[in-house]
Amino acid sequence: MTKKLPDMEGPVCPLPRPHQDRIVLGHGSGGKMMADLIKGTFYPPLANPVLLSGNDAGVVQIPDNVRLAISTDAHVVSPLVYPGGDIGRLSVCGTVNDLAMVGAKPAYLTASFILEEGLELSLLKSIVESMKAAAEEAGVEIISGDTKVVAHGDADGLYISTTGVGWLDPDLQIGGDQARPGDQVIISGSIGDHGIAILEARGELGFKTNLKSDTAPLNQLVSAMLAVSKNIHVLRDPTRGGVATTLNEIAQQSNLGIILDESSLPIKPAVAAACEMLGFDPLYIANEGKLVALVDPDDTQKVLEAMRQTRYGSDAAVIGQVEKEPRGRLLMKTGFGSSRIVDVLAGEILPRIC
Amino acid sequence: MTKKLPDMEGPVCPLPRPHQDRIVLGHGSGGKMMADLIKGTFYPPLANPVLLSGNDAGVVQIPDNVRLAISTDAHVVSPLVYPGGDIGRLSVCGTVNDLAMVGAKPAYLTASFILEEGLELSLLKSIVESMKAAAEEAGVEIISGDTKVVAHGDADGLYISTTGVGWLDPDLQIGGDQARPGDQVIISGSIGDHGIAILEARGELGFKTNLKSDTAPLNQLVSAMLAVSKNIHVLRDPTRGGVATTLNEIAQQSNLGIILDESSLPIKPAVAAACEMLGFDPLYIANEGKLVALVDPDDTQKVLEAMRQTRYGSDAAVIGQVEKEPRGRLLMKTGFGSSRIVDVLAGEILPRIC
């Protein structure tokens, strides 16, 4: 008597289809597999006539009477997806924000991808969708790109480098060396949210918060500010190294002192608790949707009011001011009436934060 | 009697100084170590006023009456240094060439670096020097950059993404869809040199050649061509996927047929021998300092003559022509009088070639 065959009812199991749901080296070949990846994964969400032209460079018109601003960033954040964002949203916002911080209107982005063999295609697709959403929110288009694939173990999922170009009013002079004594230091909202959210997403926090990263495009916030004041001297987004490192850079570039008022720093309870526990100073924790602005004292109130009308500036606050001394340094006035020098970050506290 | 101390003459051995000659995670912190890396390694060779401004974006003037061309590439070549170039020279030339291939005059580059913990600083410095030399040769400036560091094992030495912007004459229409029946197909020199040189540098060739990669900036060659003809319809640099894949793309974009003459393809003996032995077709091997041009037959001779006067076009040759049929395909006429369809590269033959 032959052995009874196993029950053949139930769902049909398809044959395994290797290479159909993951990145393989062939996706970086320059040939048919790469063309299919680009047409299947990158073009559908990002499509625009310049990108679809398929030439080696994108070509666009330039408005009259502008200067060109250009900025680039590599993005290596880990994990790739975190509460409040992912590497796709981050890569668009990071570059949009760098352009906005010189006062430029971001217009076009390029994106180059380094993909690790084995990366899930569905994850890549969701990250590209996220780039599209962030680009739409910021009002920019991605018009040129590149894809490379490296062997398993030669990257960590994927890295994205974005470069942005924007148009800059010829009269605008915003930069770290433009600070003046008396300028008020404004922050657009609470500090440290991104860094602590990433830490929690990595499972390194030890307790649960409802914190989300602040990853956001700030160009519309900057437009609202520039619409009410011609006396915004410095704009900077305090990413790696946090507010402390950013303000130190400005103090050095302008050779002036910046005096912070500790009690005015907007810090969420979850960020304060996490920093307390881990021995971090929130002034050094990265932000990805905040800016500091150094503004003439006469214009500070109207700039603040304009910021508070916008989505990403609703918690804007004055946190300090510029003085002649201590030249090139950042000084913190504490709640106890004392003051201390706040230096730049020396080494590394949170690798791969952006 | 006490034991004789060892001879204390000779060179003084300094204490080991960890982290001084290699990249560590702190170099990506956004803080002091990163600032020192940038000031010590990137600024000295690359210095220009825009880069040194130290703001989030570089700002430059735009010439009158031009369009903007923009292109980006990630570079992951392995090994980092090879006969005829390195990842630094490659990253500058790759982006300069992509701009030149739409007829634009390359002006400014940005560079973002992903560094692996443990990378030797001396190697990084030599690669940045090489970028400077290539940028000088091409007449472009690197005006904005970014540096990220990932842990040992999350990259392979370093990756460089470069983005370039260039200025484009408003009348120029060069692109893959501009090919016309009768156009002559010109190649600027011998094919396959880069791919085979990389293979040899990896120790995968099995015999020794004196071959060097052709890594070179082609913008001055393109300028020389455009100076003598307004009837250059297509320019493309046959990198990944080689001449076969590039010409297939053009055939598809223009919906015309391209007929190659096998006997006219310039191939160095070492490349021919390596391909013969490894079973590769040189038409699919990457080039990094060659271009194909599709030119009106009336202008072909003067374009060829202009090319042959330049450093990177001295071996320029006509290798085929455009016809109406077979639409969207590349056809090769062999030495035996037969002809065969040459398809795009399907998968991968040489990963991390650029």
XYZ file of C-alpha atoms in Angstrom:
708
model
C 0.000 0.000 0.000
C 1.420 3.388 -0.959
C 1.836 6.032 1.657
C -0.956 8.562 1.666
C 0.064 11.818 0.062
C -0.012 14.853 2.308
C -3.131 16.986 2.112
C -2.827 19.100 -1.019
C -5.620 21.474 -0.115
C -4.902 24.924 1.253
C -3.098 27.915 -0.210
C -0.967 27.395 -3.284
C 2.700 27.917 -2.491
C 4.399 29.663 -5.389
C 7.962 28.730 -6.266
C 10.453 30.986 -4.556
C 11.258 33.981 -6.753
C 14.725 35.083 -5.798
C 15.843 38.619 -6.599
C 12.326 39.858 -7.096
C 11.788 41.431 -3.704
C 15.338 42.344 -2.761
C 18.157 44.395 -4.217
C 20.877 42.356 -5.953
C 24.171 43.513 -7.461
C 22.620 43.475 -10.945
C 20.434 46.426 -9.931
C 23.588 48.552 -10.046
C 24.851 47.315 -13.408
C 23.813 50.192 -15.613
C 21.859 47.677 -17.697
C 18.344 46.291 -17.915
C 17.882 45.423 -14.227
C 18.888 48.931 -13.225
C 16.602 50.478 -15.830
C 13.742 48.324 -14.487
C 14.514 49.371 -10.907
C 14.531 53.047 -11.878
C 11.341 52.776 -13.931
C 9.585 50.615 -11.345
C 10.675 52.212 -8.088
C 11.985 55.748 -8.609
C 10.021 57.126 -11.548
C 6.431 56.371 -10.442
C 6.484 58.566 -7.325
C 9.058 61.147 -8.403
C 8.131 61.577 -12.086
C 8.601 65.029 -13.629
C 9.599 65.974 -17.184
C 13.228 66.766 -16.339
C 13.779 63.488 -14.480
C 12.030 61.513 -17.227
C 14.192 63.055 -19.977
C 16.688 60.294 -19.159
C 19.770 62.327 -20.046
C 22.960 62.498 -18.007
C 22.027 65.846 -16.452
C 18.752 67.614 -15.714
C 18.259 71.007 -17.362
C 16.069 73.750 -15.896
C 15.299 77.427 -16.428
C 16.723 80.018 -14.024
C 14.513 82.895 -12.798
C 15.677 86.453 -13.485
C 17.864 88.322 -11.048
C 18.819 85.617 -8.555
C 21.968 84.027 -7.223
C 22.341 80.262 -6.976
C 22.562 78.494 -3.612
C 23.729 74.896 -3.520
C 24.081 72.431 -0.677
C 24.735 68.723 -0.245
C 24.314 66.136 2.493
C 24.970 62.436 2.867
C 22.354 60.654 4.967
C 23.294 57.518 6.900
C 20.693 57.568 9.689
C 20.099 54.337 11.601
C 17.439 52.970 11.796
C 16.167 53.737 8.302
C 12.630 54.284 9.595
C 11.914 55.976 12.932
C 8.994 57.677 14.686
C 8.375 60.919 12.831
C 10.307 60.124 9.666
C 12.655 57.947 7.693
C 15.870 58.363 5.704
C 13.821 59.486 2.686
C 12.062 62.341 4.461
C 15.295 63.220 6.251
C 17.297 63.387 3.025
C 14.848 65.821 1.430
C 14.354 67.977 4.533
C 18.056 68.109 5.384
C 18.969 69.612 2.034
C 15.895 71.846 1.741
C 16.753 73.250 5.159
C 20.403 73.920 4.322
C 19.251 76.017 1.357
C 16.626 77.814 3.438
C 19.290 78.686 6.032
C 21.049 81.049 3.626
C 17.663 82.544 2.728
C 17.367 80.728 -0.605
C 14.132 79.399 -2.053
C 14.780 75.661 -2.619
C 13.847 74.644 -6.167
C 15.398 71.353 -7.301
C 17.013 68.344 -5.674
C 19.170 65.480 -6.887
C 19.429 62.177 -5.048
C 22.070 59.475 -5.238
C 21.456 56.125 -3.605
C 23.951 53.573 -2.332
C 21.969 50.371 -1.864
C 23.184 47.307 -0.002
C 22.618 43.980 -1.699
C 19.707 42.308 0.105
C 17.761 45.509 0.837
C 14.023 44.846 0.632
C 12.500 46.483 -2.419
C 9.307 47.243 -0.484
C 11.323 49.242 2.044
C 13.108 51.138 -0.736
C 9.741 51.917 -2.335
C 8.290 53.262 0.904
C 11.389 55.445 1.396
C 11.113 56.863 -2.135
C 7.403 57.562 -1.495
C 8.423 59.384 1.641
C 10.899 61.490 -0.361
C 8.107 62.377 -2.761
C 5.823 63.448 0.102
C 8.528 65.588 1.692
C 9.457 67.127 -1.678
C 5.814 67.999 -2.315
C 5.484 69.519 1.117
C 8.596 71.625 0.519
C 7.586 72.502 -3.041
C 10.708 71.094 -4.689
C 11.271 68.561 -7.463
C 13.859 65.774 -7.656
C 15.240 66.111 -11.194
C 18.312 63.898 -11.366
C 19.547 60.806 -9.575
C 21.926 57.893 -9.448
C 21.861 54.391 -8.012
C 24.777 52.227 -6.986
C 24.650 48.792 -5.383
C 27.349 47.394 -3.084
C 27.694 43.843 -1.790
C 26.020 42.694 1.411
C 28.176 43.952 4.255
C 29.553 46.989 2.370
C 26.766 49.343 3.500
C 23.953 49.220 6.047
C 20.686 49.089 4.104
C 20.921 52.275 2.133
C 22.535 55.686 2.163
C 21.117 58.685 0.338
C 23.055 61.778 -0.702
C 20.914 64.721 -1.699
C 21.992 67.994 -3.247
C 19.708 70.969 -3.619
C 19.770 74.158 -5.619
C 17.767 77.219 -4.763
C 17.345 80.824 -5.843
C 18.587 83.628 -3.686
C 17.536 87.271 -3.715
C 20.627 89.327 -4.677
C 20.145 91.655 -1.685
C 19.912 88.998 1.003
C 22.994 88.568 3.222
C 22.304 85.833 5.737
C 25.250 83.982 7.223
C 27.138 83.082 10.358
C 29.354 86.161 10.066
C 26.391 88.563 9.919
C 25.501 88.438 13.638
C 25.505 91.813 15.438
C 25.616 92.762 19.106
C 22.073 93.059 20.396
C 20.618 90.445 18.025
C 18.048 88.239 19.717
C 18.477 84.472 19.385
C 15.236 82.717 18.433
C 14.657 78.968 18.367
C 11.699 77.713 16.314
C 10.630 75.034 18.829
C 11.649 72.341 21.304
C 15.180 70.954 21.114
C 16.559 67.414 21.044
C 13.432 65.638 19.754
C 15.183 64.029 16.767
C 18.161 62.646 18.644
C 16.139 61.140 21.462
C 13.532 59.678 19.052
C 16.345 57.978 17.103
C 17.854 56.659 20.310
C 14.500 55.205 21.312
C 14.004 53.686 17.848
C 17.363 51.945 18.290
C 16.132 50.433 21.559
C 18.829 52.298 23.474
C 16.591 54.405 25.673
C 15.360 51.848 28.206
C 11.953 53.449 28.593
C 9.084 54.350 26.296
C 8.199 57.891 25.278
C 5.699 59.057 22.683
C 8.373 61.260 21.210
C 8.629 61.732 17.464
C 11.504 63.148 15.467
C 10.897 66.698 14.266
C 12.160 65.930 10.701
C 10.536 68.683 8.627
C 11.168 71.103 5.754
C 11.642 74.614 7.110
C 11.603 76.645 3.889
C 8.035 77.886 4.346
C 8.836 78.920 7.911
C 11.824 80.885 6.595
C 9.674 82.493 3.874
C 7.210 83.652 6.525
C 10.064 85.161 8.541
C 11.679 86.919 5.581
C 8.278 88.325 4.590
C 8.116 90.398 7.785
C 11.765 91.351 8.338
C 14.830 92.354 6.378
C 16.871 92.201 9.564
C 17.319 88.476 10.015
C 21.097 88.206 10.175
C 21.718 84.498 10.723
C 19.693 81.338 10.150
C 21.023 77.880 10.969
C 19.458 74.473 11.599
C 21.011 72.853 14.659
C 21.432 69.271 13.421
C 24.529 67.222 14.390
C 26.140 68.765 17.445
C 22.868 70.451 18.451
C 22.123 74.036 19.408
C 25.349 74.355 21.394
C 27.616 73.500 18.460
C 25.606 75.626 16.017
C 25.690 78.713 18.233
C 29.397 78.205 18.872
C 30.006 78.179 15.118
C 28.082 81.435 14.744
C 29.956 83.004 17.672
C 33.240 82.055 15.998
C 32.219 83.175 12.501
C 31.061 86.569 13.800
C 33.671 86.862 16.570
C 30.947 87.848 19.053
C 29.580 86.301 22.236
C 26.224 84.550 22.438
C 24.504 84.472 25.822
C 21.851 81.794 26.302
C 19.174 81.879 29.006
C 18.850 78.295 30.256
C 15.325 78.758 31.632
C 13.973 79.820 28.235
C 15.089 76.711 26.318
C 12.022 74.790 25.136
C 12.633 71.134 26.057
C 9.949 68.449 26.086
C 9.671 66.470 29.361
C 10.523 63.194 27.592
C 13.710 64.722 26.143
C 14.653 66.217 29.500
C 14.067 62.865 31.244
C 16.049 60.912 28.647
C 18.965 63.357 28.822
C 18.926 63.315 32.606
C 19.048 59.530 32.628
C 21.728 59.147 29.962
C 23.892 62.038 31.060
C 23.342 63.996 27.824
C 22.967 67.743 27.542
C 19.969 68.506 25.281
C 21.951 71.427 23.860
C 24.112 68.865 22.013
C 21.287 66.660 20.740
C 20.476 66.802 17.026
C 17.342 68.429 15.607
C 16.054 67.963 12.068
C 13.154 70.412 11.957
C 14.316 73.372 14.009
C 16.167 76.548 13.246
C 17.916 79.241 15.211
C 17.608 82.805 13.965
C 19.629 85.833 15.027
C 17.386 88.846 14.529
C 17.667 92.592 15.070
C 15.937 93.351 18.406
C 13.541 95.820 16.729
C 12.159 93.049 14.518
C 12.196 90.170 16.988
C 8.541 90.410 18.004
C 7.148 90.505 14.485
C 9.423 87.651 13.399
C 8.278 85.595 16.391
C 4.635 86.292 15.589
C 5.118 85.298 11.952
C 6.877 82.092 13.002
C 4.113 81.142 15.429
C 1.535 81.248 12.611
C 3.370 78.451 10.779
C 3.234 74.707 11.286
C 6.864 74.287 12.282
C 7.301 77.518 14.210
C 4.363 77.434 16.611
C 6.604 77.090 19.674
C 9.148 79.711 18.635
C 10.854 81.443 21.551
C 13.686 83.846 22.312
C 16.484 81.938 24.072
C 19.320 84.425 24.220
C 21.126 87.328 22.668
C 24.354 88.406 21.023
C 26.876 90.517 22.917
C 30.383 91.715 22.235
C 31.857 89.398 24.869
C 32.962 86.663 25.349
C 34.228 86.885 21.763
C 33.765 83.677 19.805
C 32.164 81.870 22.745
C 28.755 80.658 23.876
C 27.815 81.475 27.471
C 24.891 79.934 29.362
C 23.114 81.805 32.153
C 21.747 79.113 34.437
C 18.604 79.173 36.533
C 20.759 79.762 39.607
C 22.101 83.048 38.302
C 25.536 81.669 37.514
C 26.948 81.351 34.017
C 29.197 78.852 32.227
C 30.954 78.516 28.898
C 29.262 75.973 26.614
C 31.811 74.498 24.211
C 31.316 72.682 20.907
C 30.802 68.956 21.031
C 34.241 67.364 21.232
C 33.763 63.778 20.052
C 30.720 61.702 19.272
C 27.651 61.040 21.381
C 25.155 59.672 18.872
C 26.648 58.271 15.674
C 24.516 58.018 12.526
C 21.922 60.457 13.798
C 21.306 61.842 10.285
C 74.571 43.116 39.077
C 71.604 44.701 37.384
C 70.706 43.637 33.916
C 71.985 45.930 31.203
C 69.335 48.188 29.844
C 68.615 47.801 26.137
C 70.378 50.214 23.846
C 68.481 53.516 23.990
C 70.149 54.965 20.912
C 68.354 55.068 17.599
C 65.104 56.665 16.567
C 62.783 57.811 19.311
C 59.600 55.743 19.351
C 56.686 58.013 20.139
C 53.820 56.701 22.230
C 51.092 55.274 20.078
C 48.627 58.017 19.188
C 45.336 56.295 18.512
C 42.772 58.059 16.343
C 45.313 60.394 14.870
C 45.930 58.568 11.640
C 42.575 56.905 11.118
C 38.945 57.963 10.884
C 36.904 57.366 14.052
C 33.191 57.867 14.651
C 33.877 61.202 16.338
C 34.942 62.609 12.961
C 31.272 62.511 11.980
C 29.918 64.117 15.123
C 29.311 67.613 13.864
C 31.589 68.840 16.656
C 35.225 69.699 17.165
C 36.740 66.533 15.682
C 34.724 67.004 12.506
C 35.663 70.654 12.272
C 39.336 69.650 12.661
C 38.987 66.998 9.937
C 37.399 69.492 7.565
C 39.946 72.207 8.292
C 42.881 69.787 8.195
C 41.965 67.536 5.283
C 39.347 69.109 3.035
C 39.998 72.846 3.188
C 43.746 72.958 2.435
C 43.513 71.494 -1.076
C 39.989 72.576 -1.996
C 39.885 76.052 -0.457
C 37.872 78.730 -2.240
C 35.886 81.643 -0.778
C 32.478 79.978 -1.165
C 33.587 76.754 0.526
C 35.344 78.669 3.294
C 32.249 80.769 4.071
C 31.217 77.878 6.321
C 27.481 78.370 5.833
C 24.939 75.619 5.199
C 24.854 76.311 1.450
C 27.284 77.790 -1.041
C 26.126 80.877 -2.915
C 27.377 81.825 -6.399
C 26.567 84.251 -9.194
C 24.794 83.022 -12.335
C 25.970 84.224 -15.782
C 23.423 85.981 -17.991
C 21.237 84.082 -20.402
C 21.915 80.472 -19.471
C 19.953 77.469 -18.313
C 21.086 75.369 -15.356
C 22.234 71.775 -15.812
C 22.566 69.574 -12.751
C 23.745 66.017 -12.305
C 24.655 63.696 -9.451
C 26.555 60.446 -9.015
C 27.444 58.174 -6.130
C 30.898 56.650 -6.426
C 31.653 53.285 -4.824
C 34.532 52.063 -6.972
C 36.686 49.238 -5.608
C 39.636 49.425 -5.169
C 39.785 53.069 -4.066
C 43.040 53.627 -5.963
C 43.721 52.016 -9.339
C 46.082 52.512 -12.308
C 45.025 55.760 -13.990
C 42.960 57.181 -11.144
C 41.247 56.855 -7.807
C 37.787 57.419 -6.345
C 38.583 61.133 -5.968
C 39.467 61.741 -9.607
C 36.583 59.489 -10.662
C 34.045 61.382 -8.562
C 35.015 64.725 -10.108
C 35.286 63.440 -13.687
C 32.053 61.429 -13.522
C 29.993 64.469 -12.621
C 31.867 66.904 -14.883
C 31.257 64.499 -17.769
C 27.543 64.106 -17.074
C 27.185 67.890 -17.317
C 29.300 68.056 -20.475
C 27.089 65.380 -22.082
C 24.131 67.760 -22.252
C 26.428 70.452 -23.631
C 26.697 72.366 -20.362
C 29.821 74.122 -19.137
C 30.545 72.578 -15.698
C 31.034 75.285 -13.061
C 30.648 74.068 -9.476
C 30.648 70.755 -7.659
C 29.534 69.584 -4.242
C 30.928 66.462 -2.579
C 29.514 64.355 0.225
C 31.672 61.719 1.853
C 30.649 58.566 3.682
C 33.742 57.433 5.579
C 34.186 54.060 7.214
C 35.608 54.059 10.717
C 39.233 52.934 10.422
C 39.927 54.589 7.060
C 43.502 55.845 6.936
C 43.654 59.627 7.044
C 46.652 59.641 4.686
C 44.580 57.805 2.071
C 41.691 60.236 2.502
C 44.096 63.146 2.088
C 45.568 61.735 -1.117
C 42.049 61.206 -2.493
C 41.039 64.791 -1.683
C 44.257 65.994 -3.375
C 43.294 63.961 -6.399
C 39.850 65.625 -6.436
C 41.541 68.991 -6.377
C 43.787 68.079 -9.314
C 40.857 66.781 -11.364
C 38.750 69.837 -10.500
C 41.582 72.135 -11.575
C 42.017 70.241 -14.809
C 38.291 70.511 -15.510
C 38.142 74.157 -14.406
C 35.507 73.630 -11.702
C 35.379 74.451 -7.997
C 34.064 72.338 -5.133
C 31.971 74.779 -3.129
C 29.978 72.729 -0.620
C 30.422 69.410 1.101
C 29.375 67.037 3.833
C 31.069 64.281 5.811
C 29.443 61.335 7.548
C 31.197 58.497 9.370
C 29.755 54.990 9.747
C 31.051 52.166 11.917
C 33.650 49.698 10.692
C 31.796 47.218 8.494
C 29.027 49.622 7.435
C 30.889 50.868 4.335
C 34.004 49.842 2.418
C 36.600 52.554 2.952
C 34.786 55.544 1.571
C 32.057 56.494 -0.832
C 31.831 59.909 -2.500
C 28.705 61.436 -3.984
C 29.323 64.419 -6.219
C 26.791 66.779 -7.727
C 27.637 69.335 -10.375
C 25.976 72.391 -11.773
C 26.796 73.903 -15.123
C 25.613 76.600 -17.473
C 23.873 75.732 -20.684
C 23.440 77.877 -23.800
C 19.678 78.439 -24.256
C 19.844 77.322 -27.907
C 21.608 74.021 -27.355
C 19.461 70.888 -27.636
C 21.631 67.846 -27.014
C 19.968 64.672 -25.784
C 19.236 61.034 -26.453
C 16.011 61.886 -28.294
C 17.752 64.251 -30.745
C 19.373 61.538 -32.915
C 18.478 61.689 -36.630
C 18.779 59.159 -39.451
C 22.134 59.600 -41.153
C 23.920 60.816 -38.018
C 27.415 59.401 -37.733
C 28.393 57.731 -34.441
C 31.779 58.892 -33.161
C 33.717 57.406 -30.231
C 36.431 59.565 -28.678
C 38.904 56.713 -28.177
C 39.506 53.091 -27.207
C 36.805 51.254 -25.273
C 36.871 49.128 -22.131
C 40.107 50.508 -20.621
C 38.531 51.493 -17.284
C 36.727 48.215 -16.627
C 39.715 46.016 -17.432
C 42.122 48.248 -15.450
C 39.829 47.951 -12.402
C 39.620 44.197 -12.829
C 43.406 43.983 -12.934
C 43.706 46.235 -9.866
C 41.441 43.792 -8.030
C 43.778 40.940 -8.938
C 41.038 39.259 -10.961
C 42.705 39.327 -14.346
C 45.279 36.572 -13.987
C 47.844 38.300 -16.185
C 49.640 41.611 -16.209
C 48.905 44.431 -18.622
C 50.188 47.992 -18.612
C 46.617 49.210 -18.984
C 45.444 52.328 -17.180
C 41.916 53.496 -16.594
C 40.871 56.348 -18.869
C 39.294 58.364 -15.999
C 39.299 61.940 -17.345
C 37.225 65.128 -17.537
C 35.754 65.506 -21.012
C 34.370 69.041 -20.819
C 37.220 70.603 -22.793
C 36.839 67.950 -25.489
C 33.129 68.787 -25.699
C 33.902 72.514 -25.879
C 36.234 71.865 -28.807
C 33.502 69.889 -30.575
C 30.788 72.484 -29.977
C 33.118 75.205 -31.233
C 33.143 73.694 -34.722
C 29.593 72.325 -35.062
C 26.047 73.206 -34.127
C 24.912 69.820 -35.389
C 26.005 67.552 -32.578
C 22.726 65.862 -31.675
C 23.675 63.454 -28.899
C 26.579 63.177 -26.454
C 26.834 60.410 -23.898
C 29.661 58.905 -21.838
C 29.512 55.107 -21.951
C 30.216 54.268 -18.300
C 28.409 51.373 -16.571
C 26.977 49.039 -19.214
C 29.498 50.263 -21.782
C 29.031 51.467 -25.353
C 26.392 48.808 -26.075
C 24.078 49.891 -23.276
C 24.599 53.598 -23.993
C 23.816 53.246 -27.702
C 20.775 51.095 -26.905
C 19.466 53.862 -24.646
C 19.905 56.411 -27.417
C 18.210 54.103 -29.947
C 15.264 53.751 -27.583
C 15.051 57.457 -26.696
C 15.086 58.452 -30.389
C 13.193 55.369 -31.649
C 15.778 54.885 -34.390
C 18.246 52.135 -35.235
C 21.982 52.407 -34.646
C 24.256 50.313 -36.865
C 27.767 49.662 -35.533
C 30.692 48.552 -37.656
C 32.614 46.004 -35.567
C 35.894 46.436 -37.447
C 36.031 50.168 -36.646
C 35.797 49.814 -32.840
C 39.049 51.024 -31.257
C 40.060 48.353 -28.732
C 43.486 48.072 -27.166
C 45.157 44.642 -27.488
C 45.267 44.207 -23.694
C 41.518 44.877 -23.442
C 40.783 42.541 -26.342
C 42.924 39.806 -24.765
C 41.351 40.209 -21.324
C 37.832 40.124 -22.775
C 38.653 37.084 -24.899
C 39.965 35.230 -21.864
C 37.163 36.191 -19.493
C 34.334 35.865 -21.978
C 33.414 39.566 -21.823
C 32.305 41.679 -24.740
C 34.260 44.992 -24.683
C 31.075 46.750 -25.807
C 29.719 46.209 -22.284
C 32.834 47.250 -20.377
C 32.751 50.598 -18.562
C 34.683 53.672 -19.708
C 35.302 56.774 -17.596
C 36.984 59.083 -20.085
C 35.244 58.399 -23.371
C 32.187 59.804 -25.098
C 30.013 58.823 -28.014
C 28.689 61.611 -30.210
C 25.944 61.418 -32.821
C 26.734 64.076 -35.408
C 25.191 65.292 -38.652
C 27.145 63.642 -41.505
C 28.026 67.036 -43.026
C 29.862 68.017 -39.826
C 31.429 64.682 -38.939
C 34.852 65.347 -40.445
C 35.339 68.726 -38.818
C 34.137 67.401 -35.450
C 36.572 64.467 -35.731
C 39.420 66.828 -36.578
C 38.616 69.078 -33.642
C 38.456 66.070 -31.310
C 41.820 64.744 -32.497
C 43.510 68.011 -31.503
C 42.551 67.468 -27.849
C 44.201 65.384 -25.171
C 41.273 63.012 -24.655
C 40.044 62.811 -28.244
C 43.236 61.959 -30.135
C 41.965 58.507 -31.134
C 38.447 59.616 -32.123
C 36.852 57.456 -34.807
C 33.536 56.907 -36.584
C 32.103 53.560 -35.471
C 28.628 53.519 -36.988
C 25.596 55.460 -38.058
C 21.942 56.061 -37.320
C 19.246 54.598 -39.556
C 15.476 54.370 -39.403
C 15.533 50.623 -38.758
C 15.700 48.553 -36.613
C 13.720 51.033 -34.492
C 14.946 51.277 -30.916
C 17.702 48.688 -31.453
C 21.460 48.489 -31.825
C 22.726 46.342 -34.704
C 26.340 45.215 -35.162
C 27.800 44.533 -38.585
C 30.536 41.962 -38.000
C 33.795 41.487 -39.859
C 32.244 38.493 -41.615
C 29.527 40.588 -43.264
C 26.758 39.274 -41.000
C 24.882 41.395 -38.473
C 23.460 40.801 -35.017
C 21.291 42.628 -32.507
C 23.316 43.925 -29.515
C 21.078 44.178 -26.456
C 21.547 46.163 -23.246
C 23.445 44.527 -20.435
C 20.970 42.314 -18.554
C 22.502 41.764 -15.120
C 25.884 42.569 -13.652
C 29.328 41.722 -14.938
C 31.603 44.024 -12.936
C 30.137 45.354 -9.693
C 31.518 48.581 -8.166
C 33.180 49.669 -11.372
C 32.479 53.339 -10.610
